[in-house]
PDB file of C-alpha atoms and ligand atoms in Angstrom:
ATOM      1  CA  MET A   5      24.040   9.748   6.895  1.00 88.00           C
ATOM      2  CA  ASN A   6      26.076  10.438   4.271  1.00 89.00           C
ATOM      3  CA  ASP A   7      29.309   8.609   5.834  1.00 90.00           C
ATOM      4  CA  LEU A   8      28.055   5.765   7.203  1.00 92.00           C
ATOM      5  CA  GLU A   9      31.013   3.576   6.623  1.00 93.00           C
ATOM      6  CA  ASN A  10      32.472   5.787   9.396  1.00 91.00           C
ATOM      7  CA  HIS A  11      30.112   6.016  12.243  1.00 87.00           C
ATOM      8  CA  PHE A  12      31.578   6.352  15.514  1.00 82.00           C
ATOM      9  CA  GLY A  13      34.013   4.047  14.454  1.00 88.00           C
ATOM     10  CA  ASP A  14      32.163   1.447  13.129  1.00 91.00           C
ATOM     11  CA  ASP A  15      31.046   0.454   9.620  1.00 94.00           C
ATOM     12  CA  ALA A  16      27.271   0.958   9.880  1.00 94.00           C
ATOM     13  CA  SER A  17      26.488   1.370   6.347  1.00 94.00           C
ATOM     14  CA  ILE A  18      23.309   0.429   4.452  1.00 95.00           C
ATOM     15  CA  ASP A  19      21.311   0.042   0.958  1.00 95.00           C
ATOM     16  CA  LEU A  20      20.011   3.582   0.021  1.00 95.00           C
ATOM     17  CA  ASN A  21      16.850   2.724   0.242  1.00 96.00           C
ATOM     18  CA  THR A  22      16.878   2.200   4.305  1.00 96.00           C
ATOM     19  CA  ASN A  23      19.331   5.155   4.159  1.00 96.00           C
ATOM     20  CA  ASN A  24      16.670   7.251   2.938  1.00 96.00           C
ATOM     21  CA  ILE A  25      13.586   5.695   5.010  1.00 96.00           C
ATOM     22  CA  ILE A  26      15.614   6.621   7.970  1.00 95.00           C
ATOM     23  CA  LEU A  27      17.066   9.722   6.547  1.00 95.00           C
ATOM     24  CA  GLU A  28      13.260  11.083   6.184  1.00 95.00           C
ATOM     25  CA  PHE A  29      12.398   9.891   9.769  1.00 93.00           C
ATOM     26  CA  LEU A  30      15.244  12.084  11.134  1.00 91.00           C
ATOM     27  CA  GLU A  31      14.095  14.791   9.400  1.00 91.00           C
ATOM     28  CA  LYS A  32      10.532  14.473  10.715  1.00 91.00           C
ATOM     29  CA  ASN A  33      11.382  14.030  13.978  1.00 87.00           C
ATOM     30  CA  SER A  34      14.483  16.241  14.853  1.00 87.00           C
ATOM     31  CA  ALA A  35      14.221  18.563  17.657  1.00 85.00           C
ATOM     32  CA  GLU A  36      13.905  21.602  15.096  1.00 87.00           C
ATOM     33  CA  THR A  37      10.525  20.228  14.339  1.00 90.00           C
ATOM     34  CA  SER A  38       9.306  19.370  18.093  1.00 86.00           C
ATOM     35  CA  THR A  39       7.942  21.726  20.702  1.00 87.00           C
ATOM     36  CA  LYS A  40       8.456  19.407  23.343  1.00 85.00           C
ATOM     37  CA  GLU A  41      10.440  20.697  26.702  1.00 86.00           C
ATOM     38  CA  ALA A  42      13.530  18.616  26.002  1.00 85.00           C
ATOM     39  CA  SER A  43      13.964  18.875  22.678  1.00 88.00           C
ATOM     40  CA  VAL A  44      13.658  22.904  23.030  1.00 89.00           C
ATOM     41  CA  MET A  45      16.486  22.432  25.559  1.00 89.00           C
ATOM     42  CA  ILE A  46      18.853  20.258  24.190  1.00 88.00           C
ATOM     43  CA  LEU A  47      18.784  22.728  20.656  1.00 88.00           C
ATOM     44  CA  ASP A  48      19.545  26.005  23.132  1.00 89.00           C
ATOM     45  CA  SER A  49      22.438  24.254  24.695  1.00 88.00           C
ATOM     46  CA  LEU A  50      23.786  23.256  21.320  1.00 86.00           C
ATOM     47  CA  LYS A  51      24.661  26.652  21.144  1.00 79.00           C
ATOM     48  CA  ASN A  52      27.005  27.058  18.014  1.00 79.00           C
ATOM     49  CA  LYS A  53      28.628  24.387  18.996  1.00 81.00           C
ATOM     50  CA  ASP A  54      29.231  20.959  16.048  1.00 82.00           C
ATOM     51  CA  ILE A  55      27.884  18.877  18.856  1.00 82.00           C
ATOM     52  CA  ILE A  56      26.769  15.389  17.218  1.00 80.00           C
ATOM     53  CA  ALA A  57      25.642  13.478  19.930  1.00 86.00           C
ATOM     54  CA  ILE A  58      22.727  14.246  22.794  1.00 88.00           C
ATOM     55  CA  THR A  59      25.055  13.074  25.285  1.00 92.00           C
ATOM     56  CA  ASN A  60      27.598  15.536  24.955  1.00 90.00           C
ATOM     57  CA  THR A  61      25.402  18.475  24.917  1.00 90.00           C
ATOM     58  CA  ILE A  62      25.025  20.540  28.246  1.00 89.00           C
ATOM     59  CA  TYR A  63      21.630  20.113  28.805  1.00 91.00           C
ATOM     60  CA  TRP A  64      22.049  16.272  28.364  1.00 93.00           C
ATOM     61  CA  LYS A  65      24.989  16.216  31.030  1.00 94.00           C
ATOM     62  CA  GLU A  66      23.511  18.537  33.595  1.00 93.00           C
ATOM     63  CA  LYS A  67      20.178  16.078  33.573  1.00 93.00           C
ATOM     64  CA  HIS A  68      22.825  13.406  34.305  1.00 95.00           C
ATOM     65  CA  LYS A  69      25.160  14.509  36.573  1.00 95.00           C
ATOM     66  CA  ASN A  70      24.111  12.892  39.295  1.00 93.00           C
ATOM     67  CA  ILE A  71      24.343   8.996  37.952  1.00 93.00           C
ATOM     68  CA  LYS A  72      27.456   7.531  38.809  1.00 91.00           C
ATOM     69  CA  LYS A  73      29.609   6.362  35.664  1.00 89.00           C
ATOM     70  CA  GLU A  74      29.332   2.506  37.009  1.00 91.00           C
ATOM     71  CA  ILE A  75      25.702   2.650  36.432  1.00 93.00           C
ATOM     72  CA  PHE A  76      26.368   3.282  32.758  1.00 93.00           C
ATOM     73  CA  LEU A  77      28.725   0.786  32.420  1.00 91.00           C
ATOM     74  CA  ASN A  78      26.180  -1.848  34.038  1.00 91.00           C
ATOM     75  CA  SER A  79      25.470  -4.755  31.363  1.00 91.00           C
ATOM     76  CA  LEU A  80      21.841  -3.876  31.402  1.00 91.00           C
ATOM     77  CA  VAL A  81      22.631  -0.222  30.145  1.00 93.00           C
ATOM     78  CA  LYS A  82      26.001  -0.702  28.631  1.00 92.00           C
ATOM     79  CA  SER A  83      26.195   2.955  27.225  1.00 92.00           C
ATOM     80  CA  LYS A  84      25.153   6.586  27.784  1.00 94.00           C
ATOM     81  CA  ALA A  85      23.511   6.473  24.375  1.00 91.00           C
ATOM     82  CA  ASN A  86      21.310   2.829  25.491  1.00 93.00           C
ATOM     83  CA  CYS A  87      18.453   5.814  26.971  1.00 92.00           C
ATOM     84  CA  LYS A  88      15.623   3.032  26.935  1.00 92.00           C
ATOM     85  CA  ALA A  89      17.258   1.215  29.338  1.00 92.00           C
ATOM     86  CA  CYS A  90      16.222   3.792  31.840  1.00 92.00           C
ATOM     87  CA  HIS A  91      13.619   5.952  29.578  1.00 90.00           C
ATOM     88  CA  SER A  92      11.307   2.428  29.521  1.00 85.00           C
ATOM     89  CA  ASP A  93       8.930   4.631  27.367  1.00 83.00           C
ATOM     90  CA  ILE A  94      11.550   7.127  25.317  1.00 82.00           C
ATOM     91  CA  GLU A  95      10.407   6.051  21.836  1.00 80.00           C
ATOM     92  CA  LYS A  96       7.279   7.258  22.825  1.00 77.00           C
ATOM     93  CA  GLY A  97       8.755  10.801  23.523  1.00 74.00           C
ATOM     94  CA  LEU A  98       8.316  10.173  27.212  1.00 73.00           C
ATOM     95  CA  ILE A  99      10.790  10.951  29.315  1.00 75.00           C
ATOM     96  CA  GLU A 100       8.760  12.000  32.653  1.00 74.00           C
ATOM     97  CA  ASP A 101      10.133  11.147  36.230  1.00 74.00           C
ATOM     98  CA  GLU A 102       7.511   8.176  36.147  1.00 74.00           C
ATOM     99  CA  ASN A 103       8.657   7.131  33.270  1.00 75.00           C
ATOM    100  CA  ILE A 104      12.531   6.360  34.389  1.00 82.00           C
ATOM    101  CA  LYS A 105      12.959   2.984  35.866  1.00 82.00           C
ATOM    102  CA  ASP A 106      14.588   2.840  39.528  1.00 82.00           C
ATOM    103  CA  ILE A 107      18.359   2.492  38.369  1.00 82.00           C
ATOM    104  CA  SER A 108      19.351   2.009  41.832  1.00 81.00           C
ATOM    105  CA  SER A 109      19.153  -1.631  40.367  1.00 79.00           C
ATOM    106  CA  PHE A 110      21.657  -1.086  38.082  1.00 81.00           C
ATOM    107  CA  SER A 111      24.639  -0.383  40.534  1.00 75.00           C
ATOM    108  CA  SER A 112      24.943  -3.871  42.135  1.00 55.00           C
ATOM    109  CA  MET A 113      25.647  -5.774  39.068  1.00 50.00           C
TER     110      MET A 113
HETATM  111  C1  LIG B  17      21.147   5.285  33.482  1.00 77.08           C
HETATM  112  C2  LIG B  17      20.171   5.471  33.486  1.00 77.08           C
HETATM  113  C3  LIG B  17      19.837   6.717  31.987  1.00 77.08           C
HETATM  114  C4  LIG B  17      20.469   6.275  30.864  1.00 77.08           C
HETATM  115  C5  LIG B  17      21.131   5.659  29.938  1.00 77.08           C
HETATM  116  C6  LIG B  17      19.483   7.775  30.170  1.00 77.08           C
HETATM  117  N1  LIG B  17      18.874   8.691  31.048  1.00 77.08           N
HETATM  118 FE1  LIG B  17      17.872  10.424  30.908  1.00 77.08          FE
HETATM  119  N2  LIG B  17      17.495  10.271  32.841  1.00 77.08           N
HETATM  120  C7  LIG B  17      18.152   9.293  34.072  1.00 77.08           C
HETATM  121  C8  LIG B  17      17.305   9.688  35.328  1.00 77.08           C
HETATM  122  C9  LIG B  17      17.336   9.155  36.624  1.00 77.08           C
HETATM  123  C10 LIG B  17      17.338  10.990  35.407  1.00 77.08           C
HETATM  124  C11 LIG B  17      16.569  12.430  35.844  1.00 77.08           C
HETATM  125  C12 LIG B  17      17.341  13.099  36.698  1.00 77.08           C
HETATM  126  C13 LIG B  17      16.666  14.025  37.663  1.00 77.08           C
HETATM  127  O1  LIG B  17      15.948  14.388  37.429  1.00 77.08           O
HETATM  128  O2  LIG B  17      18.114  13.982  38.547  1.00 77.08           O
HETATM  129  C14 LIG B  17      17.095  11.206  33.484  1.00 77.08           C
HETATM  130  C15 LIG B  17      16.459  12.391  32.636  1.00 77.08           C
HETATM  131  C16 LIG B  17      16.607  13.203  31.728  1.00 77.08           C
HETATM  132  C17 LIG B  17      16.012  14.119  31.056  1.00 77.08           C
HETATM  133  C18 LIG B  17      15.322  15.016  31.386  1.00 77.08           C
HETATM  134  C19 LIG B  17      13.855  14.796  32.180  1.00 77.08           C
HETATM  135  C20 LIG B  17      13.517  16.038  32.609  1.00 77.08           C
HETATM  136  O3  LIG B  17      12.093  16.309  32.604  1.00 77.08           O
HETATM  137  O4  LIG B  17      14.183  17.054  33.253  1.00 77.08           O
HETATM  138  C21 LIG B  17      16.131  13.800  29.257  1.00 77.08           C
HETATM  139  C22 LIG B  17      15.351  14.996  28.715  1.00 77.08           C
HETATM  140  C23 LIG B  17      16.777  12.259  29.253  1.00 77.08           C
HETATM  141  N3  LIG B  17      16.970  12.052  30.743  1.00 77.08           N
HETATM  142  C24 LIG B  17      16.870  11.803  27.933  1.00 77.08           C
HETATM  143  C25 LIG B  17      17.840  11.188  28.092  1.00 77.08           C
HETATM  144  C26 LIG B  17      18.186  10.452  26.625  1.00 77.08           C
HETATM  145  C27 LIG B  17      17.906  11.119  25.558  1.00 77.08           C
HETATM  146  C28 LIG B  17      19.141   9.480  27.048  1.00 77.08           C
HETATM  147  C29 LIG B  17      19.754   8.687  25.977  1.00 77.08           C
HETATM  148  C30 LIG B  17      20.761   9.202  25.075  1.00 77.08           C
HETATM  149  C31 LIG B  17      19.121   9.284  28.107  1.00 77.08           C
HETATM  150  N4  LIG B  17      18.285  10.135  28.997  1.00 77.08           N
HETATM  151  C32 LIG B  17      20.001   8.186  28.987  1.00 77.08           C
HETATM  152  C33 LIG B  17      18.271   8.281  33.558  1.00 77.08           C
HETATM  153  C34 LIG B  17      18.989   8.072  32.440  1.00 77.08           C
END
């Protein structure tokens, strides 16, 4: 949040007030403050490595290893970071199987 001018190759800079609101949200909702299984597993799989994207953690890679590359490139998914394309209720923290879309529909487009 201190260097949003260089955010994964994009200039994502925002005004100070918005920055503070987002920073507060991130600190309040980080994996360190959660008892959810996925949070614990993700933190655990970080070990001491300096990983800045969830999709680069061993835990995430392991959970998604059976999903073909083409599926993430589908126009409805676009990116691994677009969690919501498959996890419909991820904003509510719901990542159980019954909240995952049928991803086979993404392979034909
Ligand atoms: C292309 C669809 C797709 C995208 C995009 C995706 N996931 Fe998943 N995710 C899945 C599927 C399918 C599974 C279930 C895999 C299995 O059980 O074999 C899964 C499993 C998981 C699990 C494990 C759930 C459990 O209870 O075992 C977590 C946590 C998770 N995803 C988080 C994320 C996050 C965070 C993102 C975004 C950074 C993301 N996923 C992006 C399809 C996706």
